[in-house]
Coordinates of C-alpha atoms in Angstrom, one line a residue:
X1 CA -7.5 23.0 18.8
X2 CA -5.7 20.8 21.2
X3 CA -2.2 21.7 22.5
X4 CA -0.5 18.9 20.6
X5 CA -1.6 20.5 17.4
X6 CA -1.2 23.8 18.1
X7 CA 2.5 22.8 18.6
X8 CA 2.7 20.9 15.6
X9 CA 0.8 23.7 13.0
X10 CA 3.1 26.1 14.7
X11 CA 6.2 24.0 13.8
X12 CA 4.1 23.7 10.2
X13 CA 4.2 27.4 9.8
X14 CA 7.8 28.1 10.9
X15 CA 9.0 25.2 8.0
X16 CA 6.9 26.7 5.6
X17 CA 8.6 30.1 5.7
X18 CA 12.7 28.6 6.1
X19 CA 11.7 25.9 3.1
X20 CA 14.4 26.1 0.6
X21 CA 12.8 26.8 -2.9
X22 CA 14.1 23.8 -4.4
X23 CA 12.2 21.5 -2.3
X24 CA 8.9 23.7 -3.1
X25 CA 9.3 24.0 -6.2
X26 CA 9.2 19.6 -6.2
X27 CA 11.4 19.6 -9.0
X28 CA 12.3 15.8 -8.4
X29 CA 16.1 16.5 -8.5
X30 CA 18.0 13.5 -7.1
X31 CA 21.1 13.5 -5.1
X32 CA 23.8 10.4 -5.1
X33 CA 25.0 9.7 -1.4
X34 CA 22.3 7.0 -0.9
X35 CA 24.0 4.7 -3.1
X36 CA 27.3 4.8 -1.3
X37 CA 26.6 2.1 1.6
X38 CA 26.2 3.7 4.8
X39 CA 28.0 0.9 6.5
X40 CA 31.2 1.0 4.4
X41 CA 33.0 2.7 6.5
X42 CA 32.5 0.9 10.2
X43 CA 32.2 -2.8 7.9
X44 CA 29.1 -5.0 7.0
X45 CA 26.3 -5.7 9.6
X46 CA 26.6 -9.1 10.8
X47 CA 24.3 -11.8 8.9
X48 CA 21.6 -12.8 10.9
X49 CA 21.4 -16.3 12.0
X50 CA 17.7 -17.6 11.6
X51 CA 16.8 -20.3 13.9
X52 CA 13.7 -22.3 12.6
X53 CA 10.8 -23.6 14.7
X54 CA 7.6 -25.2 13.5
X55 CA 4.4 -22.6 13.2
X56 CA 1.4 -24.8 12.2
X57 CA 0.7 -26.0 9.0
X58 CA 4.2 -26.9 7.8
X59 CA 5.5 -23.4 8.4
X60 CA 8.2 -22.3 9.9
X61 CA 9.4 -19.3 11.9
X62 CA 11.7 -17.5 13.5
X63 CA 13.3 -14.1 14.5
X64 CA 16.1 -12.0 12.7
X65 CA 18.3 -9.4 14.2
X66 CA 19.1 -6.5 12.0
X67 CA 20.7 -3.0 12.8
X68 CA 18.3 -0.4 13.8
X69 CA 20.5 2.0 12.1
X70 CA 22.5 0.6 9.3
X71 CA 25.2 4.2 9.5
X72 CA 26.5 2.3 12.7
X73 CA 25.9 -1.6 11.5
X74 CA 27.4 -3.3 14.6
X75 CA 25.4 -1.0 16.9
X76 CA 21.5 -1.4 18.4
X77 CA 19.2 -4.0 16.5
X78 CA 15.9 -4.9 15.8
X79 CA 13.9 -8.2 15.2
X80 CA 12.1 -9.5 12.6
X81 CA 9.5 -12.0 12.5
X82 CA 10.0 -14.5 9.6
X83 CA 8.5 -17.0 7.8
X84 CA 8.7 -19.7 5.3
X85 CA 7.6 -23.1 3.6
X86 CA 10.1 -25.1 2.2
X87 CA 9.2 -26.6 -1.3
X88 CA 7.5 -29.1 -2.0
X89 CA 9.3 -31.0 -4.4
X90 CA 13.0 -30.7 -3.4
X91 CA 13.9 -32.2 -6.7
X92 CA 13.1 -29.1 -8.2
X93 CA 14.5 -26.5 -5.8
X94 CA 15.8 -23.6 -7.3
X95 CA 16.2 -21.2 -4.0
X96 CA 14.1 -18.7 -2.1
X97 CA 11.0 -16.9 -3.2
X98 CA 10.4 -13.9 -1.5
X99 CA 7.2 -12.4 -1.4
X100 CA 6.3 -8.9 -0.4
X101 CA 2.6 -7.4 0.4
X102 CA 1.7 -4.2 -0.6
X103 CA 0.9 -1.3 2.5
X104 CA 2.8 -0.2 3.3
X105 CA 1.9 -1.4 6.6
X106 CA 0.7 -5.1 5.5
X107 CA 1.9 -7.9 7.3
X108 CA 4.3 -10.5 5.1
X109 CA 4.2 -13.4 7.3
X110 CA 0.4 -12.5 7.2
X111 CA 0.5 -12.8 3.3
X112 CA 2.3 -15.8 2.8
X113 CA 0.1 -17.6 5.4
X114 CA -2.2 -16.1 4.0
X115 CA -1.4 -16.8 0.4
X116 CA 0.4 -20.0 0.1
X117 CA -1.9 -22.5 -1.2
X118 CA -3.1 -20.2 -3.7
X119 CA 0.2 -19.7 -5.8
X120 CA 0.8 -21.9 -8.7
X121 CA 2.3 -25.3 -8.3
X122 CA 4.9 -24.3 -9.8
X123 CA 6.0 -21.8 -7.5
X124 CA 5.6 -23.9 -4.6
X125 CA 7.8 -27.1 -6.1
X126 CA 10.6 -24.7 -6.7
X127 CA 10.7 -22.3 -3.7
X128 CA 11.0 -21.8 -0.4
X129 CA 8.3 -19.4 0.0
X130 CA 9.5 -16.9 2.3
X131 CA 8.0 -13.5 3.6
X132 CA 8.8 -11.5 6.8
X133 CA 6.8 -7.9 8.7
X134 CA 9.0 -5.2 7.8
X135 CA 10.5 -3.2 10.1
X136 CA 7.6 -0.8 11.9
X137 CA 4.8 -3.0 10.9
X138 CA 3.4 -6.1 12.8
X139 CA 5.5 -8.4 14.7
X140 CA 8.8 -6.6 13.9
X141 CA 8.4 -3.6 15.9
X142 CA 4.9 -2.3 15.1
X143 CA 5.1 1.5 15.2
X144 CA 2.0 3.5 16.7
X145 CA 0.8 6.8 16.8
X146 CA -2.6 7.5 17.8
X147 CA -4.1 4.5 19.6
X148 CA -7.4 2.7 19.3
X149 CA -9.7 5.4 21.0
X150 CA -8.5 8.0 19.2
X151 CA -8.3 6.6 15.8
X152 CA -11.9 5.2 16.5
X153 CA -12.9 9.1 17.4
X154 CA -11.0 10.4 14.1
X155 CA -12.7 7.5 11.8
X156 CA -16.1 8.3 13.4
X157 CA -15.8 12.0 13.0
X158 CA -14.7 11.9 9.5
X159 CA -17.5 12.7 6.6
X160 CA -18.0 11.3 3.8
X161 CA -18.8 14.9 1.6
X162 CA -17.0 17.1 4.1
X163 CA -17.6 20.8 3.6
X164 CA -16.1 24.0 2.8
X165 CA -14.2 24.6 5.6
X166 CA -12.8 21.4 5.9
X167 CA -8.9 21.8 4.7
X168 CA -7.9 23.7 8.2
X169 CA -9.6 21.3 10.4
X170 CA -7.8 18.0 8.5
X171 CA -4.3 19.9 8.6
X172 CA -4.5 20.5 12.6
X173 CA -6.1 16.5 12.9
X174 CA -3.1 15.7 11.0
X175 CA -0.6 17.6 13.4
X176 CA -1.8 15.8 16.3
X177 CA -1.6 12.5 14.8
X178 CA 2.3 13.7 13.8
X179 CA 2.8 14.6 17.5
X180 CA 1.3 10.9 18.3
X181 CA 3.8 9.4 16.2
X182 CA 6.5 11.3 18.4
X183 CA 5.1 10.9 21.4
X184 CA 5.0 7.3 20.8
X185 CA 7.1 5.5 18.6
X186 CA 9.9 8.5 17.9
X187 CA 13.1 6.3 18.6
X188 CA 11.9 4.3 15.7
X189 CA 10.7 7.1 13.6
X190 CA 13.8 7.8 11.8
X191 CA 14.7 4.1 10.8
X192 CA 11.7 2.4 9.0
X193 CA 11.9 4.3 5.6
X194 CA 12.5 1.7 2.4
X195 CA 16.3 2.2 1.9
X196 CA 16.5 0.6 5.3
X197 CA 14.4 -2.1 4.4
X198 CA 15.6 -2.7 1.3
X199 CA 19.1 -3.5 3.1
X200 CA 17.0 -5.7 5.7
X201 CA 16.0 -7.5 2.2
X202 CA 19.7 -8.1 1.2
X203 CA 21.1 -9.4 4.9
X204 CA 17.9 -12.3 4.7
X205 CA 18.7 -12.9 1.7
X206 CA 22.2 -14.0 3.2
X207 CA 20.6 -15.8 5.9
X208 CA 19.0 -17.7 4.1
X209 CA 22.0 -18.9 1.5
X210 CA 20.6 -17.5 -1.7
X211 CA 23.7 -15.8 -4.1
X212 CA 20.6 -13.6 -5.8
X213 CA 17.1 -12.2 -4.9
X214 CA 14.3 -14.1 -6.0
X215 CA 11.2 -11.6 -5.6
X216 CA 7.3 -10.4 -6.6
X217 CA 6.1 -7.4 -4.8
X218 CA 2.6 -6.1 -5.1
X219 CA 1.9 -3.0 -4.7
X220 CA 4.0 -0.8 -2.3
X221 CA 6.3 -3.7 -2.4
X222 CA 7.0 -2.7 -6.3
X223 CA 8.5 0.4 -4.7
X224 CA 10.5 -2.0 -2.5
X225 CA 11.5 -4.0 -5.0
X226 CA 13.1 -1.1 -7.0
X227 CA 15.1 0.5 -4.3
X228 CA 16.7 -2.9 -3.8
X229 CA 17.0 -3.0 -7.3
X230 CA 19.2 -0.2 -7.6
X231 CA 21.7 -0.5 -4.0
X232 CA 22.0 -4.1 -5.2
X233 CA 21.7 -4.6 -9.1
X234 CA 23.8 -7.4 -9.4
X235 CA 22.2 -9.4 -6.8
X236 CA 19.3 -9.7 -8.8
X237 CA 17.9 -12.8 -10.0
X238 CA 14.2 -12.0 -10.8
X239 CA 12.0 -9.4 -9.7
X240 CA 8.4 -9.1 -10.4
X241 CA 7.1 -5.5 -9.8
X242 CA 2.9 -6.1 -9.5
X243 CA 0.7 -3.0 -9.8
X244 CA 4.3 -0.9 -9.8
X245 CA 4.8 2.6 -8.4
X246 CA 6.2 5.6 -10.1
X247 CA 10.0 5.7 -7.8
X248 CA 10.4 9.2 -8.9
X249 CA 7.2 11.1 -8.2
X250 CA 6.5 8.3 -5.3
X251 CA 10.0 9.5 -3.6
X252 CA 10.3 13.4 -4.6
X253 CA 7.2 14.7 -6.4
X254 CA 4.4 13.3 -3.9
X255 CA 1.7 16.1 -5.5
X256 CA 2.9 14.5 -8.6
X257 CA 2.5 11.0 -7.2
X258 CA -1.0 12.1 -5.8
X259 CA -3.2 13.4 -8.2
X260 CA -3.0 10.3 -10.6
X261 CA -3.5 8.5 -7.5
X262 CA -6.9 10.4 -6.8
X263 CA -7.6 10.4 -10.6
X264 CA -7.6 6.3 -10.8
X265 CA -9.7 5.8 -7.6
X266 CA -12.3 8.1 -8.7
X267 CA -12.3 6.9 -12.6
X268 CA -12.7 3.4 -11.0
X269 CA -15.7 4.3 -9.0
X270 CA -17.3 6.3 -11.9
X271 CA -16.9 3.4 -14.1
X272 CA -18.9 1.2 -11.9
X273 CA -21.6 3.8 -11.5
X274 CA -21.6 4.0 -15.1
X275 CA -22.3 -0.1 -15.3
X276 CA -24.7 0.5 -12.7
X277 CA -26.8 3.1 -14.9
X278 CA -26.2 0.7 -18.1
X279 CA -27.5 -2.4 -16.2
X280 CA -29.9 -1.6 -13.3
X281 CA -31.2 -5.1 -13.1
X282 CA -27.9 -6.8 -12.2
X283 CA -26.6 -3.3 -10.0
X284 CA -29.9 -2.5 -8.2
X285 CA -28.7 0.7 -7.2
X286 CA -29.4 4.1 -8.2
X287 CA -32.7 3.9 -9.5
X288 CA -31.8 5.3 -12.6
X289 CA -29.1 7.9 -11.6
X290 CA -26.4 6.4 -10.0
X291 CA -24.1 9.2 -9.4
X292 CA -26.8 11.3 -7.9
X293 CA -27.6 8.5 -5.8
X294 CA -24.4 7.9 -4.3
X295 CA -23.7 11.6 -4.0
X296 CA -26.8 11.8 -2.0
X297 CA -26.3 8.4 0.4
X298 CA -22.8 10.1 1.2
X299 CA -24.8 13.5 2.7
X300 CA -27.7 11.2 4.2
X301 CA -25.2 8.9 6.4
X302 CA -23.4 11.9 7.1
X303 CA -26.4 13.6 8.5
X304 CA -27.4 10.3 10.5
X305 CA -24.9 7.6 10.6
X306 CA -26.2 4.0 11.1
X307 CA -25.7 1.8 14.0
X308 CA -23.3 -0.9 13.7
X309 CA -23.8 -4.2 15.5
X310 CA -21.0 -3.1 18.0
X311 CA -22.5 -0.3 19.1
X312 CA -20.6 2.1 16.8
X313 CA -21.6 4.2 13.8
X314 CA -21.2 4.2 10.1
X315 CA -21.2 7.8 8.0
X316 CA -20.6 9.0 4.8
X317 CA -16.7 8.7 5.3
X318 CA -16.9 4.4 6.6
X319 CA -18.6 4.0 2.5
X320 CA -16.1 5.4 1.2
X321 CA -13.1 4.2 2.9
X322 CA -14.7 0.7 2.3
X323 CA -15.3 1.6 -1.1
X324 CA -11.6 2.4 -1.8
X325 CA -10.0 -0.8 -0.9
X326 CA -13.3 -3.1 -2.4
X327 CA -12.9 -1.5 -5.4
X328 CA -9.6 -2.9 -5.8
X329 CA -11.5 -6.6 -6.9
X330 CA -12.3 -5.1 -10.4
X331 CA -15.3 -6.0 -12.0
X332 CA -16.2 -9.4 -10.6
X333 CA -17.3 -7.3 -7.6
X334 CA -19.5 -4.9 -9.0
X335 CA -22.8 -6.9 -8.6
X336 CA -22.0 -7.0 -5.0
X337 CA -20.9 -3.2 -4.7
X338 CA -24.2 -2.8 -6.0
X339 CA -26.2 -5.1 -3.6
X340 CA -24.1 -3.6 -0.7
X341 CA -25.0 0.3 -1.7
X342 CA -28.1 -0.4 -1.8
X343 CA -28.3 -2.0 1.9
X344 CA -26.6 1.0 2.5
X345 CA -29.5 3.3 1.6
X346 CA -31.7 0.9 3.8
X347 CA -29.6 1.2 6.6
X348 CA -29.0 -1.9 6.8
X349 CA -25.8 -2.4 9.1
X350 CA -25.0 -5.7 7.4
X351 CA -23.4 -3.7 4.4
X352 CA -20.0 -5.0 4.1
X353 CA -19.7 -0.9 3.3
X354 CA -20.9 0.2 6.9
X355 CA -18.5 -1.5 8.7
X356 CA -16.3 1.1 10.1
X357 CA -12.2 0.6 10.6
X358 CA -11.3 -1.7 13.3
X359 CA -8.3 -1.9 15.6
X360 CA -7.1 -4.3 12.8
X361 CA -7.1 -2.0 10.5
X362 CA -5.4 0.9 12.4
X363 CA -2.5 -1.7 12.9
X364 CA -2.6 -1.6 9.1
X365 CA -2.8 2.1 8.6
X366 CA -0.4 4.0 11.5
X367 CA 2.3 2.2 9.8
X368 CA 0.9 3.2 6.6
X369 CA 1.4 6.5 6.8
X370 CA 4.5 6.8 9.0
X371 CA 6.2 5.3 6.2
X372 CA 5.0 7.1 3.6
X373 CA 6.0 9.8 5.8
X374 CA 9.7 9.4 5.9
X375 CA 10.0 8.0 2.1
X376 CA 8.1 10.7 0.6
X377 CA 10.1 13.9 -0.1
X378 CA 6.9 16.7 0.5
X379 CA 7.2 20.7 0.4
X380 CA 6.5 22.3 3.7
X381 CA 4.8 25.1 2.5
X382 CA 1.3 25.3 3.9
X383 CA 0.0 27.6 0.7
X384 CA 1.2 24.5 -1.2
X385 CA -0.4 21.9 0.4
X386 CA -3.9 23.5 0.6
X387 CA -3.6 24.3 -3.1
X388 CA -3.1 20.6 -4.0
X389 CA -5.0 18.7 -1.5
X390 CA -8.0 20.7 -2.8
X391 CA -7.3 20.7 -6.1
X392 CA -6.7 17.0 -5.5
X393 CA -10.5 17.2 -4.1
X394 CA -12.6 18.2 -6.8
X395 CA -10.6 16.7 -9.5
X396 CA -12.4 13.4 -7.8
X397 CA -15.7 14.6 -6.5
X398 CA -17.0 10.9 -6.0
X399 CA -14.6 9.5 -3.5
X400 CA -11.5 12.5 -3.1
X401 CA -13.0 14.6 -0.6
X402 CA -13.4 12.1 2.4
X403 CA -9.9 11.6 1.2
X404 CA -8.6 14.5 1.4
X405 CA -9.7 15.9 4.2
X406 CA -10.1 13.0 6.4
X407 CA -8.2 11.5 9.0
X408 CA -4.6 10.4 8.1
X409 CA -5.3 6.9 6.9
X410 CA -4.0 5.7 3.5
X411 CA -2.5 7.0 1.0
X412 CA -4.3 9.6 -0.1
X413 CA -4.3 11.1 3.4
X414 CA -1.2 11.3 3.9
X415 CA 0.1 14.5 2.7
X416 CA -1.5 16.8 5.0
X417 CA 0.7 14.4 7.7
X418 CA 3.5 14.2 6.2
X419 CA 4.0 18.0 4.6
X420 CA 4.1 18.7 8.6
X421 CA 6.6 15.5 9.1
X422 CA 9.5 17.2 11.4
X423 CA 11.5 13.8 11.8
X424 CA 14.7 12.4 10.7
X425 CA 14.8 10.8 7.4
X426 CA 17.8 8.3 7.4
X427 CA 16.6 5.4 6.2
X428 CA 14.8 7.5 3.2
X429 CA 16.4 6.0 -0.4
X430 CA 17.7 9.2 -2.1
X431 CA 19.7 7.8 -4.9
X432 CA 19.1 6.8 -8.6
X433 CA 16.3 4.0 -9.4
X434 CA 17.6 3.1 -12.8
X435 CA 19.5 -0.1 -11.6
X436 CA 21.7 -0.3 -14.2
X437 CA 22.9 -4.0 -14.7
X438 CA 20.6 -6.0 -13.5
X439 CA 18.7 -8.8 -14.6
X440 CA 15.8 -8.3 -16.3
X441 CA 12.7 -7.0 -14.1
X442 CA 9.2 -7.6 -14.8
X443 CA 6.7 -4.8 -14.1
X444 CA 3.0 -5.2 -14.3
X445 CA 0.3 -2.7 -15.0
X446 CA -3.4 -2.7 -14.6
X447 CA -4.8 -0.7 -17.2
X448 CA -8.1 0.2 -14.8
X449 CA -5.9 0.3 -11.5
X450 CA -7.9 2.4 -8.6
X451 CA -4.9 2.0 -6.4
X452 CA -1.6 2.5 -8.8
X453 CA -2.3 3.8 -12.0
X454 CA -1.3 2.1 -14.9
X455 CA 1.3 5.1 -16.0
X456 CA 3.4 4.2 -12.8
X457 CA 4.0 0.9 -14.2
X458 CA 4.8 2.7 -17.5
X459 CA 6.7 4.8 -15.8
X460 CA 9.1 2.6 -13.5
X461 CA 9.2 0.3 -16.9
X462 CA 11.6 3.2 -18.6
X463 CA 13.1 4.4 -15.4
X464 CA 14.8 0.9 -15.4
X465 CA 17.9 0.0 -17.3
X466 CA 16.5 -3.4 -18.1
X467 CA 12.8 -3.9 -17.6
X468 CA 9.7 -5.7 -19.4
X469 CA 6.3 -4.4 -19.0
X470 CA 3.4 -6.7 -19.4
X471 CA -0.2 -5.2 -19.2
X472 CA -3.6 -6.4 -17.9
X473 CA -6.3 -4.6 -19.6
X474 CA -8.7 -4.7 -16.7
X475 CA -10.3 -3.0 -13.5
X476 CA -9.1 -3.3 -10.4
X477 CA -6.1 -3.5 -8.7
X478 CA -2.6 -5.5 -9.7
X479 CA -2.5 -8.8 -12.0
X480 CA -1.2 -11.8 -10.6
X481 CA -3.5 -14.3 -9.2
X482 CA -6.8 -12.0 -11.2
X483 CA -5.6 -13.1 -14.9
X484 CA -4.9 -16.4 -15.6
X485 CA -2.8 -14.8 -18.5
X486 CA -0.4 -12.9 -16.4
X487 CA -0.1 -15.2 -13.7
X488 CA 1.6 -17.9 -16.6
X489 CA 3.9 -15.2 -17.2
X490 CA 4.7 -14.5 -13.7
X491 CA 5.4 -18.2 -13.1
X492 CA 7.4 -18.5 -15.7
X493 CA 9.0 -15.4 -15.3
X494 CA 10.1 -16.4 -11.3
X495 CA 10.8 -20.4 -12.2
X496 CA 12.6 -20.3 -15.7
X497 CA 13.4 -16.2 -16.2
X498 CA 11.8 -15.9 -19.4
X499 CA 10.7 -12.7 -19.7
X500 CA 7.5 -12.0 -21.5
X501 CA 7.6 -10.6 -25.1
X502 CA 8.0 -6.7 -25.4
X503 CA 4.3 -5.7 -25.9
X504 CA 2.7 -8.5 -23.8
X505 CA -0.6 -7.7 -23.5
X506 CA -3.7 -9.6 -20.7
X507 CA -7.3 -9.6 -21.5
X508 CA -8.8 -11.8 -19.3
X509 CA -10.3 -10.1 -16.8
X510 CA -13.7 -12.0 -15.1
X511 CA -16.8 -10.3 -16.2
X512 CA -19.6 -9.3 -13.8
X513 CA -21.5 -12.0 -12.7
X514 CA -25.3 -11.8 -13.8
X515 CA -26.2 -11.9 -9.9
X516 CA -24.5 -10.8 -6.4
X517 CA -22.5 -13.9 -6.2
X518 CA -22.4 -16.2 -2.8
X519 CA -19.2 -17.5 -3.6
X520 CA -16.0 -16.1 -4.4
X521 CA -16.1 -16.3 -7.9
X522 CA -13.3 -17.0 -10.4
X523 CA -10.3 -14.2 -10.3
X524 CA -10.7 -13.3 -6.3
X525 CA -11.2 -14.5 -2.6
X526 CA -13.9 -11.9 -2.1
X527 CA -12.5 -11.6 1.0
X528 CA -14.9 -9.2 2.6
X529 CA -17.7 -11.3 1.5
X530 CA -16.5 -14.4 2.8
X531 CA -15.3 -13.2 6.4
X532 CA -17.5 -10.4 6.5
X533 CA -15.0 -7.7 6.4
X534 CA -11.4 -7.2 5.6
X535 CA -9.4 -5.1 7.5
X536 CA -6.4 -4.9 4.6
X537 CA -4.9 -8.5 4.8
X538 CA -3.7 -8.7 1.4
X539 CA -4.6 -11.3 -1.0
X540 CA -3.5 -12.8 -4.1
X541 CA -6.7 -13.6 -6.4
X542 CA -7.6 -16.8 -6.7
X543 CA -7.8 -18.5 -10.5
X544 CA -9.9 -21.4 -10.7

């Protein structure tokens, strides 16, 4: 045990025995103070002033100043990289579209780069397409916690169907990355939680001239959407909430939040084994047994990881971390799931599924969980934690193990991280989510989600005071851009604010392929399989 973590388990211990019961007991009670503005008192935070340069392929950039801490709003800033592309027909300009990646930890000026030519014509003749790195992520002050090296060692260390004994060992990995984050970024620590954000939201909003928010998260950025939401109700114009997030149990019931988490990523992987059993000839892997098969690849690259072209190694834990974002493509992607598990169990490096996380993707991923960190409201009591993390385990025996007691990655990683979190929590939203007067908001839910299950969309659809709730009946993860059905109704939801009928229902997912396709078929970019691997640049599908 290093001396970093014996520090941190010792602080770990000494919460777990102050703890008010109230907080253990994760009885989601709310208080109000949040929604009184922390700045009323000292004045508004000056507006920032956005000074626009040209950024290659008729985008634009710049830099906005916001306050680091928005209790004193004319003290200390921060800046924000921006972007935007202004629309292209100026005839039919309504405003500002902002859009939001999930994460958190994903780059926005990344995704609308990224994104842009994909969204509907629509969209693009009548916004500005705008996106910006939240605070902490990116190019707007990028926290870190371990750094390359050590992630690497974590990563490489990690197993794919740890054993036994593993819950102590991930809970004294998880205090040394906490003691990382303080070693390393701590001034920021205590600022990048989503109420703070959120009011980032509301100040470029101002910038940029718009009277109302015009807005589609995916994602994590459905649980930014809501918070702005409900401090700003009546600044709403539109909001489309894409693969939505339970506010409630995301904010103070993270165990709550969790297990349906671990439940949808495993049903999601269980389903594609079960296509894999039911057609053999277009999966190719399992050889009759699937499940066994998998179960039994985990152990073997465990036991003797493959070499990677780079000169690292690929185990158990590198399949499945790969595994839980590719997943997210839904069933278009199964043939090559299929193709790549079976390189796998060849040992043949040039799996898209043995290629482990990259420097890219801890950029991704430190962010990821410091967030989640501040936002998320966890009991520190240790007898707590071990009792859900493994419960959390073998309620999802395909892929919840690696999760669990891995490295503190995404999201399912996180609470072993986060119950031992000893930072401030300012900019944590602690109010109501119900934002009563708005506009109407659009949520969306996958049916098959592996990332947010479809009850969080259910759920954030009746936590609002005035919200729609259209559902994709598919696998994998979110709607827009994947259904040709939904994105219509997104469009024009954002352009013309006609909100779907109650009951809206999509059921046009793209069906598996016959054969591992070469091409990004219809309903995704494939990503991994056209650039080889992605390290969680998020994408919108793309409908053709």
């Amino acid at each position: 045990m290093t001396t970093r973590a014996r520090r941190g388990f010792a602080r770990f211990r000494i919460a777990g025995a102050v703890v008010l019961a109230l907080a253990a007991a994760g009885t989601g009670v709310r208080v109000m103070a949040a929604q009184t503005d922390p700045t009323a008192a000292q004045g508004a935070p000056p507006v920032p002033s956005l000074t626009w340069s040209d950024c290659q392929d008729g985008f634009e950039c710049a830099n906005a100043a916001v306050p680091v801490d928005y209790r004193e709003p004319q003290g200390r800033t921060m800046t924000l990289a921006v972007i935007r592309k202004k629309a292209a027909d100026p005839a039919q300009r309504k405003g500002t579209l902002f859009l939001q990646p999930g994460g958190p930890g994903n780059s926005g000026v990344d995704f609308v780069r990224g994104n842009y030519a994909s969204l509907p014509a629509a969209l693009r003749d009548s916004f500005d397409v705008f996106g910006y790195d939240v605070r902490g992520v990116g190019r707007s002050s990028a926290v870190q916690c371990w750094d390359d090296q050590r992630y690497t060692q974590a990563v490489t260390q990690a197993k794919g169907a740890p054993g036994p004994d593993a819950f102590e060992p991930a809970v004294r990995q998880a205090a040394d990355f906490d003691q990382a984050c303080e070693d390393n970024a701590g001034d920021l620590l205590p600022y990048v939680g989503t109420e703070y954000v959120a009011r980032d939201i509301d100040l470029l909003r101002q910038a940029l001239g718009e009277d109302q928010l015009t807005y589609y998260g995916r994602s994590f950025g459905t649980y930014i959407g809501t918070v702005y939401a409900a401090l700003f109700p009546e600044r709403v114009r539109a909001l489309a909430l894409d693969g939505a997030y339970d506010p409630v149990h995301y904010a103070d019931r993270p165990y709550a939040y969790d297990r349906p988490q671990y439940l949808a990523l495993d049903g999601a992987m269980g389903r594609f084994l079960d296509w894999c059993a039911a057609d053999p000839a277009t999966c190719g892997f399992g050889d009759g047994d699937p499940r066994a098969a998998f179960e039994k690849l985990k152990s073997d690259l465990d036991a003797d990881p493959v070499p990677t072209a780079n000169g690292g190694q690929a185990n158990g834990y590198t399949l499945v971390y790969r595994l839980m974002f590719n997943i997210n493509e839904g069933k278009v992607i199964w043939p090559s799931l299929g193709e790549a598990l079976r390189k796998a169990q060849q040992r043949d490096n040039t799996s898209f599924l043995l290629r482990p996380p990259s420097p890219a993707s801890f950029d991704f991923l430190g962010p990821n969980v410091v967030v989640e960190c501040v936002d998320k409201d966890y009991p520190s009591d240790p007898a707590l934690l071990k009792r859900n993390v493994t419960a959390f385990a073998e309620a999802a025996p395909l892929l919840g193990p690696a999760m669990a007691y891995g490295p503190p990655t995404y999201d399912h990683q996180h609470a072993t991280a986060c119950a031992q979190w000893t930072g401030e929590r300012v900019s944590r939203y602690d109010g109501s989510f119900g934002a009563e007067g708005s506009a109407p908001i659009l949520v969306l839910g996958t049916t098959g989600d592996p990332d947010t299950p479809y009850q969080d969309a259910v759920a954030l659809s009746r936590e609002l005071d005035n919200a729609s709730l259209l559902t994709f009946k598919a696998e994998g993860h979110t709607a827009f851009g994947r259904s040709a059905c939904a994105t219509d109704a997104v469009t024009a939801y954002l352009v013309d604010l006609k909100v779907p009928a109650r009951g809206t229902t999509c059921a046009d997912e793209t069906q598996p392929p016959s054969s591992t396709p070469t091409v990004a078929p219809p309903g995704t970019t494939l990503g991994e399989l056209r650039n080889g691997v992605s390290d969680r640049l998020d994408h919108l599908g793309v409908l053709r």
